Short mmCIF file of C-alpha atoms in Angstrom, two decimals:
data_model
loop_
_atom_site.label_atom_id
_atom_site.label_comp_id
_atom_site.label_asym_id
_atom_site.label_seq_id
_atom_site.Cartn_x
_atom_site.Cartn_y
_atom_site.Cartn_z
CA ARG E 1 14.20 14.93 -22.07
CA ALA E 2 12.49 13.43 -19.03
CA LEU E 3 13.99 10.94 -16.60
CA LEU E 4 11.36 9.17 -14.47
CA ILE E 5 12.69 7.40 -11.37
CA SER E 6 11.04 4.90 -9.03
CA THR E 7 12.88 3.86 -5.87
CA TYR E 8 10.46 1.26 -4.49
CA ASP E 9 6.90 0.16 -5.23
CA LEU E 10 6.21 -3.01 -3.21
CA GLY E 11 8.20 -5.16 -5.60
CA ARG E 12 5.89 -4.35 -8.51
CA GLN E 13 6.78 -2.96 -11.91
CA PRO E 14 5.81 0.66 -11.22
CA PHE E 15 2.55 1.84 -12.77
CA GLY E 16 3.65 5.31 -11.63
CA LEU E 17 6.40 5.31 -14.26
CA ALA E 18 4.50 3.53 -17.03
CA SER E 19 1.45 5.81 -16.96
CA PRO E 20 3.20 9.22 -17.19
CA ALA E 21 5.68 7.75 -19.69
CA ALA E 22 2.76 7.11 -22.05
CA TRP E 23 1.51 10.70 -21.65
CA LEU E 24 4.97 12.19 -22.21
CA ARG E 25 5.83 10.05 -25.23
CA ARG E 26 2.48 10.88 -26.80
CA GLU E 27 3.60 14.53 -26.77
CA GLY E 28 6.99 13.74 -28.28
CA VAL E 29 9.00 13.96 -25.06
CA GLU E 30 12.07 11.73 -24.90
CA VAL E 31 11.56 9.55 -21.80
CA ALA E 32 13.85 7.26 -19.83
CA CYS E 33 12.42 5.18 -16.96
CA VAL E 34 14.66 3.82 -14.22
CA ASP E 35 13.45 1.62 -11.38
CA VAL E 36 16.44 1.79 -9.06
CA SER E 37 15.15 -1.16 -7.02
CA LYS E 38 16.07 -3.29 -10.07
CA SER E 39 18.48 -1.23 -12.21
CA ARG E 40 21.47 1.06 -11.70
CA LEU E 41 20.96 4.79 -12.27
CA THR E 42 23.94 6.20 -14.17
CA ASP E 43 25.37 9.70 -14.11
CA GLU E 44 25.00 9.74 -17.90
CA GLU E 45 21.22 9.27 -17.60
CA ILE E 46 21.04 12.07 -15.05
CA ALA E 47 23.18 14.44 -17.10
CA HIS E 48 21.10 13.83 -20.25
CA ALA E 49 17.79 14.88 -18.64
CA THR E 50 16.25 18.32 -18.56
CA LEU E 51 13.52 17.11 -16.16
CA VAL E 52 14.08 14.48 -13.44
CA ALA E 53 10.88 13.27 -11.78
CA PHE E 54 10.73 10.96 -8.76
CA TYR E 55 7.67 8.77 -8.20
CA LEU E 56 6.91 8.67 -4.45
CA PRO E 57 3.88 6.46 -3.78
CA MET E 58 4.86 5.38 -0.27
CA HIS E 59 6.95 6.18 2.78
CA THR E 60 9.84 3.82 2.02
CA ALA E 61 10.09 5.11 -1.55
CA THR E 62 10.37 8.69 -0.29
CA ARG E 63 13.17 7.98 2.15
CA LEU E 64 15.10 6.05 -0.51
CA ALA E 65 14.72 8.96 -2.95
CA VAL E 66 16.45 11.55 -0.73
CA PRO E 67 20.09 10.63 -1.53
CA LEU E 68 19.20 10.28 -5.21
CA ILE E 69 17.68 13.76 -5.28
CA GLU E 70 20.93 15.10 -3.82
CA ARG E 71 22.90 13.14 -6.44
CA VAL E 72 20.82 14.59 -9.28
CA GLN E 73 21.42 18.10 -7.95
CA ARG E 74 25.19 17.47 -7.92
CA VAL E 75 25.45 15.78 -11.32
CA ASN E 76 23.00 17.99 -13.22
CA PRO E 77 22.28 21.23 -11.36
CA ALA E 78 20.51 22.66 -14.42
CA ALA E 79 17.83 19.96 -14.41
CA ARG E 80 14.41 20.69 -12.99
CA VAL E 81 13.59 18.25 -10.20
CA CYS E 82 10.02 17.11 -9.60
CA CYS E 83 8.48 14.71 -7.11
CA TYR E 84 5.01 13.24 -7.67
CA GLY E 85 2.67 10.80 -5.96
CA LEU E 86 1.01 10.47 -2.56
CA TYR E 87 4.08 10.94 -0.41
CA ALA E 88 5.38 13.76 -2.56
CA ALA E 89 2.26 15.73 -1.68
CA LEU E 90 2.46 14.76 1.99
CA ASN E 91 6.08 15.93 2.22
CA SER E 92 5.83 18.94 -0.09
CA GLU E 93 7.29 21.50 2.34
CA TRP E 94 10.17 19.23 3.28
CA LEU E 95 10.99 18.40 -0.36
CA ARG E 96 10.92 22.03 -1.46
CA ALA E 97 13.25 22.95 1.38
CA ARG E 98 15.73 20.49 -0.18
CA GLY E 99 15.63 22.10 -3.59
CA VAL E 100 12.85 20.15 -5.31
CA HIS E 101 11.32 22.55 -7.83
CA HIS E 102 7.90 20.99 -8.38
CA VAL E 103 5.66 18.76 -6.26
CA LEU E 104 2.66 17.04 -7.84
CA GLY E 105 0.07 15.11 -5.86
CA ALA E 106 -3.12 13.41 -7.01
CA GLU E 107 -3.68 12.60 -10.70
CA TYR E 108 -0.30 13.87 -11.79
CA GLU E 109 0.06 12.81 -15.45
CA GLU E 110 -1.33 15.94 -17.11
CA ALA E 111 0.60 18.34 -14.88
CA LEU E 112 3.83 16.38 -15.33
CA THR E 113 3.37 16.53 -19.10
CA ALA E 114 2.77 20.29 -18.98
CA LEU E 115 5.89 20.67 -16.85
CA ALA E 116 8.01 18.67 -19.30
CA LEU E 117 6.76 20.76 -22.22
CA GLY E 118 7.40 24.05 -20.42
CA ARG E 119 3.76 25.04 -20.36
CA SER E 120 2.48 27.50 -17.79
CA GLU E 121 -0.75 25.70 -16.89
CA ILE E 122 0.73 23.53 -14.15
CA THR E 123 -2.19 23.37 -11.71
CA ASN E 124 -1.38 20.24 -9.69
CA GLN E 125 1.09 21.77 -7.24
CA SER E 126 -0.29 19.82 -4.27
CA GLN E 127 1.04 20.73 -0.87
CA ILE E 128 -0.01 19.02 2.35
CA THR E 129 1.16 20.72 5.52
CA ASN E 130 1.11 19.54 9.11
CA GLN E 131 -2.36 21.03 9.41
CA SER E 132 -4.60 18.13 8.41
CA ILE E 133 -7.77 18.29 6.33
CA THR E 134 -10.38 16.36 8.25
CA SER E 135 -13.73 18.12 8.45
CA GLN E 136 -16.36 17.35 5.84
CA SER E 137 -16.64 21.02 4.94
CA GLN E 138 -12.89 21.26 4.30
CA ILE E 139 -12.96 18.12 2.18
CA THR E 140 -15.92 19.40 0.13
CA HIS E 141 -14.10 22.71 -0.40
CA HIS E 142 -10.99 20.97 -1.72
CA LYS E 143 -12.66 18.43 -3.99
CA SER E 144 -12.59 20.68 -7.03
CA GLN E 145 -8.79 20.72 -6.87
CA ILE E 146 -8.45 17.02 -7.79
CA PRO E 147 -8.20 16.73 -11.60
CA ARG E 148 -10.31 14.36 -13.67
CA LEU E 149 -8.04 12.95 -16.33
CA SER E 150 -8.75 10.99 -19.50
CA LEU E 151 -6.33 8.20 -18.69
CA ILE E 152 -4.56 6.27 -21.43
CA SER E 153 -2.85 2.88 -21.55
CA PRO E 154 0.49 2.84 -19.71
CA ASP E 155 3.72 2.42 -21.66
CA ARG E 156 5.95 -0.11 -19.86
CA SER E 157 8.72 -0.17 -22.46
CA GLY E 158 12.16 0.29 -20.98
CA LEU E 159 11.21 -1.11 -17.56
CA PRO E 160 12.82 -4.31 -16.23
CA PRO E 161 10.96 -7.52 -17.18
CA LEU E 162 8.16 -8.70 -14.92
CA ALA E 163 10.09 -11.85 -13.99
CA ARG E 164 12.50 -9.66 -12.00
CA TYR E 165 9.77 -8.40 -9.71
CA ALA E 166 7.84 -10.01 -6.86
CA SER E 167 6.24 -13.33 -7.67
CA LEU E 168 3.22 -15.22 -6.42
CA GLU E 169 3.91 -18.18 -4.13
CA MET E 170 1.37 -20.95 -4.67
CA PRO E 171 0.36 -23.71 -2.25
CA ASP E 172 1.71 -26.39 -4.61
CA GLY E 173 5.18 -24.87 -4.38
CA SER E 174 5.07 -23.21 -7.79
CA ARG E 175 5.58 -19.51 -8.53
CA ARG E 176 3.75 -17.23 -10.92
CA VAL E 177 5.04 -14.11 -12.66
CA VAL E 178 3.12 -11.08 -11.39
CA GLY E 179 1.97 -7.96 -13.21
CA ALA E 180 0.33 -4.98 -11.56
CA THR E 181 -2.16 -2.30 -12.52
CA ASP E 182 -4.81 0.03 -11.09
CA ALA E 183 -8.55 -0.03 -11.78
CA THR E 184 -9.22 2.98 -9.51
CA ARG E 185 -7.15 5.62 -7.74
CA GLY E 186 -7.86 7.46 -4.52
CA CYS E 187 -10.52 6.44 -2.01
CA LYS E 188 -13.89 7.74 -0.89
CA HIS E 189 -13.24 6.82 2.75
CA LEU E 190 -11.50 8.90 5.41
CA CYS E 191 -9.51 6.50 7.58
CA ARG E 192 -7.41 8.72 9.84
CA HIS E 193 -4.08 6.97 9.37
CA CYS E 194 -4.26 6.52 5.59
CA PRO E 195 -1.92 8.60 3.36
CA VAL E 196 -4.54 8.65 0.61
CA VAL E 197 -6.92 10.81 2.67
CA PRO E 198 -4.97 14.12 2.88
CA VAL E 199 -4.23 13.92 -0.86
CA TYR E 200 -7.50 12.68 -2.40
CA GLN E 201 -9.77 14.10 0.35
CA GLY E 202 -12.47 11.48 0.06
CA GLN E 203 -12.46 11.15 -3.72
CA PHE E 204 -11.55 8.38 -6.11
CA ARG E 205 -11.12 8.16 -9.86
CA VAL E 206 -11.85 5.16 -12.07
CA VAL E 207 -9.46 3.99 -14.74
CA PRO E 208 -11.47 3.22 -17.90
CA VAL E 209 -12.14 -0.49 -18.32
CA ASP E 210 -10.54 -0.51 -21.78
CA VAL E 211 -7.35 1.01 -20.35
CA VAL E 212 -7.21 -1.58 -17.56
CA VAL E 213 -7.81 -4.46 -19.96
CA GLU E 214 -5.22 -3.24 -22.46
CA ASP E 215 -2.62 -2.84 -19.73
CA VAL E 216 -3.30 -6.33 -18.40
CA ARG E 217 -3.29 -7.82 -21.89
CA ALA E 218 0.14 -6.26 -22.56
CA GLN E 219 1.54 -7.59 -19.30
CA VAL E 220 0.19 -11.08 -19.98
CA ALA E 221 1.90 -10.95 -23.37
CA ALA E 222 5.08 -10.05 -21.46
CA GLY E 223 4.74 -13.13 -19.27
CA ALA E 224 2.39 -12.18 -16.43
CA GLN E 225 0.36 -15.07 -15.01
CA HIS E 226 -1.17 -13.11 -12.13
CA ILE E 227 -2.24 -9.46 -11.76
CA SER E 228 -2.04 -7.54 -8.50
CA PHE E 229 -4.45 -4.59 -8.40
CA GLY E 230 -2.97 -1.63 -6.54
CA ASP E 231 -6.30 0.14 -5.85
CA PRO E 232 -6.61 1.38 -2.24
CA ASP E 233 -10.08 -0.23 -2.37
CA PHE E 234 -11.20 -2.29 -5.36
CA PHE E 235 -14.86 -1.94 -4.30
CA ASN E 236 -14.90 1.87 -4.15
CA GLY E 237 -16.78 1.50 -7.42
CA PRO E 238 -18.43 -1.96 -7.22
CA SER E 239 -20.10 -1.74 -10.64
CA HIS E 240 -16.80 -0.71 -12.21
CA ALA E 241 -15.07 -3.60 -10.41
CA ARG E 242 -17.62 -6.04 -11.80
CA ARG E 243 -17.08 -4.79 -15.35
CA VAL E 244 -13.30 -5.02 -14.99
CA VAL E 245 -13.17 -8.61 -13.72
CA GLU E 246 -15.79 -9.85 -16.17
CA ARG E 247 -13.90 -8.34 -19.11
CA LEU E 248 -10.57 -9.70 -17.91
CA ALA E 249 -12.00 -13.19 -17.45
CA ALA E 250 -13.16 -13.08 -21.07
CA VAL E 251 -9.99 -11.53 -22.53
CA VAL E 252 -7.20 -13.22 -20.53
CA ALA E 253 -8.86 -16.42 -19.33
CA GLY E 254 -6.81 -18.35 -16.79
CA VAL E 255 -4.91 -15.35 -15.45
CA THR E 256 -5.42 -14.98 -11.70
CA TYR E 257 -5.46 -11.75 -9.66
CA ASP E 258 -5.65 -10.25 -6.18
CA VAL E 259 -7.34 -7.12 -4.87
CA THR E 260 -7.54 -4.94 -1.75
CA ILE E 261 -11.01 -4.35 -0.25
CA LYS E 262 -12.18 -2.74 3.00
CA ILE E 263 -13.94 -4.94 5.54
CA GLU E 264 -17.11 -2.85 5.33
CA HIS E 265 -17.17 -3.28 1.54
CA LEU E 266 -16.72 -7.04 1.84
CA LEU E 267 -19.87 -7.04 3.98
CA ARG E 268 -21.82 -4.53 1.89
CA HIS E 269 -21.02 -6.21 -1.43
CA ALA E 270 -20.90 -9.82 -0.30
CA ASP E 271 -22.92 -10.77 -3.39
CA LEU E 272 -19.85 -9.96 -5.52
CA LEU E 273 -17.46 -12.29 -3.68
CA PRO E 274 -18.45 -15.44 -5.64
CA LEU E 275 -17.87 -13.44 -8.86
CA LEU E 276 -14.35 -12.62 -7.71
CA ALA E 277 -13.63 -16.29 -7.05
CA ASP E 278 -15.18 -17.36 -10.35
CA THR E 279 -13.11 -14.85 -12.34
CA GLY E 280 -9.76 -15.88 -10.85
CA CYS E 281 -9.30 -13.86 -7.65
CA LEU E 282 -6.97 -15.86 -5.42
CA PHE E 283 -6.93 -13.65 -2.35
CA VAL E 284 -8.25 -10.40 -0.95
CA THR E 285 -6.06 -8.13 1.16
CA SER E 286 -7.95 -6.10 3.75
CA ALA E 287 -6.57 -3.51 6.16
CA VAL E 288 -8.13 -4.84 9.37
CA GLU E 289 -5.57 -2.88 11.45
CA SER E 290 -6.86 -3.91 14.89
CA ILE E 291 -9.31 -6.17 16.73
CA ASP E 292 -9.89 -3.53 19.40
CA ASP E 293 -13.11 -1.65 18.64
CA GLU E 294 -11.91 1.49 20.41
CA VAL E 295 -8.73 1.60 18.30
CA LEU E 296 -10.79 1.00 15.15
CA ARG E 297 -12.99 3.93 16.11
CA LYS E 298 -9.98 6.21 16.62
CA LEU E 299 -8.63 5.17 13.22
CA ALA E 300 -12.09 5.76 11.65
CA LYS E 301 -11.91 2.36 9.98
CA GLY E 302 -15.65 1.91 9.58
CA HIS E 303 -15.73 -1.67 10.87
CA THR E 304 -15.65 -3.59 14.14
CA ARG E 305 -13.96 -6.75 15.33
CA ASP E 306 -17.17 -8.70 14.72
CA ASP E 307 -17.36 -7.27 11.21
CA PHE E 308 -13.87 -8.62 10.53
CA ILE E 309 -14.89 -12.12 11.61
CA ARG E 310 -18.06 -11.96 9.49
CA ALA E 311 -16.05 -10.84 6.46
CA LEU E 312 -13.61 -13.70 7.04
CA ASP E 313 -16.48 -16.20 7.07
CA LEU E 314 -17.97 -14.68 3.90
CA CYS E 315 -14.67 -14.94 2.06
CA ARG E 316 -14.23 -18.54 3.10
CA ALA E 317 -17.76 -19.37 2.01
CA ALA E 318 -16.90 -17.89 -1.41
CA ASP E 319 -13.61 -19.88 -1.54
CA LEU E 320 -11.53 -16.71 -1.29
CA THR E 321 -8.46 -16.34 0.90
CA LEU E 322 -8.61 -13.25 3.11
CA SER E 323 -5.18 -11.79 3.89
CA PRO E 324 -5.56 -9.27 6.73
CA THR E 325 -3.04 -6.56 7.43
CA PHE E 326 -2.60 -4.95 10.84
CA ILE E 327 -1.12 -1.99 12.68
CA PRO E 328 -0.59 -3.78 15.99
CA PHE E 329 1.57 -1.08 17.62
CA THR E 330 -0.25 2.18 18.26
CA PRO E 331 -0.31 4.61 21.20
CA TRP E 332 -3.37 2.67 22.40
CA THR E 333 -1.81 -0.81 22.25
CA THR E 334 -1.53 -2.78 25.48
CA ILE E 335 0.62 -5.86 25.97
CA ASP E 336 -2.45 -7.94 26.81
CA GLY E 337 -4.20 -6.55 23.73
CA TYR E 338 -1.25 -7.56 21.55
CA VAL E 339 -1.36 -11.10 22.93
CA GLU E 340 -5.10 -11.17 22.25
CA LEU E 341 -4.46 -10.17 18.61
CA LEU E 342 -2.07 -13.10 18.23
CA GLU E 343 -4.51 -15.49 19.84
CA THR E 344 -7.28 -14.27 17.52
CA ILE E 345 -5.08 -14.82 14.47
CA ALA E 346 -4.28 -18.34 15.64
CA HIS E 347 -7.85 -19.20 16.66
CA HIS E 348 -9.27 -18.26 13.27
CA GLY E 349 -6.65 -20.14 11.27
CA LEU E 350 -4.96 -17.02 9.90
CA VAL E 351 -1.33 -17.65 10.85
CA GLU E 352 -0.35 -18.51 7.28
CA HIS E 353 -2.47 -15.65 5.89
CA VAL E 354 -0.56 -12.92 7.74
CA ALA E 355 2.87 -11.78 6.54
CA PRO E 356 5.18 -11.75 9.61
CA ILE E 357 5.98 -8.05 9.15
CA GLN E 358 2.31 -7.35 9.86
CA LEU E 359 2.92 -8.44 13.46
CA ALA E 360 5.46 -5.63 13.86
CA ILE E 361 3.97 -2.64 12.01
CA ARG E 362 4.03 0.59 14.03
CA LEU E 363 1.59 3.43 13.38
CA LEU E 364 3.11 6.10 11.12
CA VAL E 365 2.05 9.67 11.76
CA THR E 366 2.95 11.56 8.59
CA ALA E 367 2.80 15.24 7.70
CA GLY E 368 -0.81 16.24 7.16
CA SER E 369 -2.20 13.14 8.85
CA PRO E 370 -5.72 13.46 10.31
CA LEU E 371 -4.30 11.57 13.30
CA LEU E 372 -2.85 14.90 14.37
CA ASP E 373 -6.36 15.98 15.36
CA LEU E 374 -6.46 13.42 18.19
CA PRO E 375 -5.34 14.80 21.58
CA ASP E 376 -3.99 11.43 22.72
CA ILE E 377 -1.80 11.32 19.58
CA ARG E 378 -0.48 14.84 20.07
CA ARG E 379 0.32 14.01 23.69
CA VAL E 380 2.89 11.34 22.75
CA LEU E 381 4.44 13.01 19.69
CA GLN E 382 8.03 14.12 19.40
CA PRO E 383 9.22 16.80 16.92
CA PHE E 384 8.80 16.01 13.23
CA GLY E 385 11.77 13.97 12.03
CA GLY E 386 13.36 14.85 8.72
CA ALA E 387 15.21 11.54 8.68
CA SER E 388 12.07 9.48 9.28
CA LEU E 389 9.60 11.85 7.54
CA THR E 390 7.17 11.19 10.39
CA TRP E 391 6.07 12.54 13.71
CA PRO E 392 7.77 9.96 15.99
CA TRP E 393 5.88 8.89 19.09
CA ARG E 394 6.64 7.04 22.30
CA HIS E 395 4.15 4.84 24.06
CA GLU E 396 3.24 5.98 27.55
CA ASP E 397 3.91 2.41 28.70
CA GLY E 398 7.57 1.82 27.85
CA ARG E 399 7.03 -1.94 27.93
CA VAL E 400 5.01 -1.70 24.70
CA ASP E 401 7.88 0.02 22.86
CA ARG E 402 10.28 -2.63 24.17
CA LEU E 403 7.91 -5.35 22.97
CA HIS E 404 7.78 -3.72 19.55
CA ALA E 405 11.59 -3.73 19.35
CA ALA E 406 11.67 -7.41 20.37
CA VAL E 407 9.06 -8.35 17.76
CA MET E 408 10.99 -6.48 15.07
CA ASP E 409 14.09 -8.47 16.00
CA VAL E 410 12.18 -11.75 15.69
CA VAL E 411 10.68 -10.82 12.33
CA GLY E 412 14.04 -9.62 11.02
CA VAL E 413 15.93 -12.81 11.85
CA GLY E 414 12.96 -14.92 10.73
CA ILE E 415 13.23 -13.96 7.06
CA GLY E 416 13.27 -17.24 5.17
CA ALA E 417 11.54 -19.15 7.97
CA SER E 418 7.98 -20.39 7.67
CA ARG E 419 5.22 -18.01 8.66
CA GLY E 420 4.13 -20.49 11.33
CA ALA E 421 7.58 -20.65 12.92
CA THR E 422 7.95 -16.87 12.96
CA PHE E 423 4.46 -16.45 14.38
CA GLN E 424 5.23 -18.86 17.22
CA ALA E 425 8.47 -17.02 18.01
CA VAL E 426 6.56 -13.71 18.14
CA ARG E 427 3.91 -15.27 20.37
CA ASP E 428 6.61 -16.54 22.74
CA VAL E 429 8.08 -13.03 23.03
CA ALA E 430 4.62 -11.53 23.63
CA CYS E 431 3.72 -14.10 26.30
CA ASP E 432 7.02 -13.40 28.06
CA ALA E 433 6.30 -9.66 28.01
CA ALA E 434 2.81 -10.26 29.42
CA GLY E 435 4.09 -12.62 32.12
CA ARG E 436 2.07 -15.50 30.68
CA VAL E 437 2.95 -19.12 30.12
CA ARG E 438 4.03 -19.59 26.51
CA ALA E 439 1.17 -20.85 24.38
CA THR E 440 1.37 -24.32 22.89
CA PRO E 441 0.54 -24.40 19.17
CA ARG E 442 -2.74 -26.16 18.51
CA PRO E 443 -4.93 -26.79 15.47
CA ALA E 444 -7.08 -23.79 14.62
CA ARG E 445 -10.65 -23.80 13.39
CA ASN E 446 -11.81 -22.70 9.95
CA HIS E 447 -8.63 -23.34 8.00
CA SER E 448 -8.58 -21.90 4.50
CA PRO E 449 -9.75 -24.38 1.87
CA THR E 450 -6.36 -23.98 0.17
CA ALA E 451 -4.33 -24.84 3.27
CA HIS E 452 -2.36 -28.08 3.15
CA THR E 453 0.56 -29.86 4.75
CA THR E 454 3.60 -31.52 3.30
CA ARG E 455 3.86 -35.28 2.93
CA GLY E 456 5.71 -35.46 6.24
CA GLY E 457 2.89 -33.70 8.08
CA GLY E 458 4.61 -30.35 8.71
CA PRO E 459 3.30 -27.06 7.32
CA ASN E 460 4.56 -25.98 3.92
CA ARG E 461 5.87 -22.39 3.74
CA ALA E 462 3.11 -21.38 1.30
CA THR E 463 -0.16 -22.87 2.53
CA VAL E 464 -2.12 -20.01 0.95
CA PRO E 465 -1.24 -17.97 -2.14
CA TYR E 466 0.70 -14.79 -1.35
CA LEU E 467 3.07 -12.28 -2.92
CA ASN E 468 6.65 -12.67 -1.75
CA GLU E 469 7.10 -8.92 -1.18
CA PRO E 470 5.31 -8.38 2.15
CA TRP E 471 6.11 -4.72 3.00
CA TYR E 472 3.23 -2.26 3.14
CA CYS E 473 4.60 1.16 4.05
#
């Protein structure tokens, strides 16, 4: 009897419960799925399980799981406790020290099934330590450890209905019910700050087109009007991406979607952007992270500031909204550089494209992060924090940390305000910190083709399509 638990997955119905549930039920395992972000976990459910498995795809999910793991151990000490997903692997040592019996990392379905059935061939016991895997030779050596699974269609029965999850805000004021799936997993790139890198080590796996289409078809039947692809990079396999969107356009015509794509892939595969627009893609999220070329180099992002602007122009030419995400606070951030980021966002008409929390994101240094190889990172680190599950750091210029705290305050009290109003409040705080005269809002060039104003002339809260769950860590 398996109990699969998700604590948080960006406001989406968790693929990380639905996929292993299908594998387990196929083998006759009794499965209960509980998404505690939407449903209450009862002591009866815990007591009934022989295996309790926590899905940990992100940092927030892992921190939220800790008190639940302790509760499971109190209520049902005989149960085997397992954690699986990216952040399970990253925090393997820490989790085991707290009594977690099994930790599964990349491509976990087969190993989780073997564990539930009591088989001995559990090979996916991923463990990432604070020694990072960064050299090409190390990555090549470890590639054979990532399983290649024959994935099957997820089983979403028992999960809360899609209407209870994040929705899509449209420029006309309407909302759409959102489903979510993956077309690929892992990533072939080695960005230093990315949690995918220590786990997948430069590899990615495609989900068969038929599996993707069947999952989307089932979610559309359950009410989904828009699909959010959770792939770290939808263009890791551009030919696969083409097949997926063409099939979906034929099978579920009229259903829109969004994807995440690296800046360098937007440039390299610019010929595919019109296809995305034609098949219903409403916006593309891209982890721009910074407009400082030196910071981009340290993060090993593979693009420059100019590349970002070119990708923005290409998306606009294809009638696609580009939604950039940023890590504005790093050990290399300067106050003037932060102001320049804000001015760049405003100048290029991106204020409404950027979720306010993106103006306050601080670089996370996790266990096993390749960032630990950088001397200027190690210089500012404090001891690893069990409460935060990160290596905390302090900026050498204390004014930058104070600015970060001030921006967080603005973003926190601005929940419910328009993106434009929150952006202006953040810009005022940044100008004050830099000793500059506060900037006067002015019309920006190159507005998105979907941008509009209300009848009274003021900006509507949703001038571009976006998901109303804006957290990314």
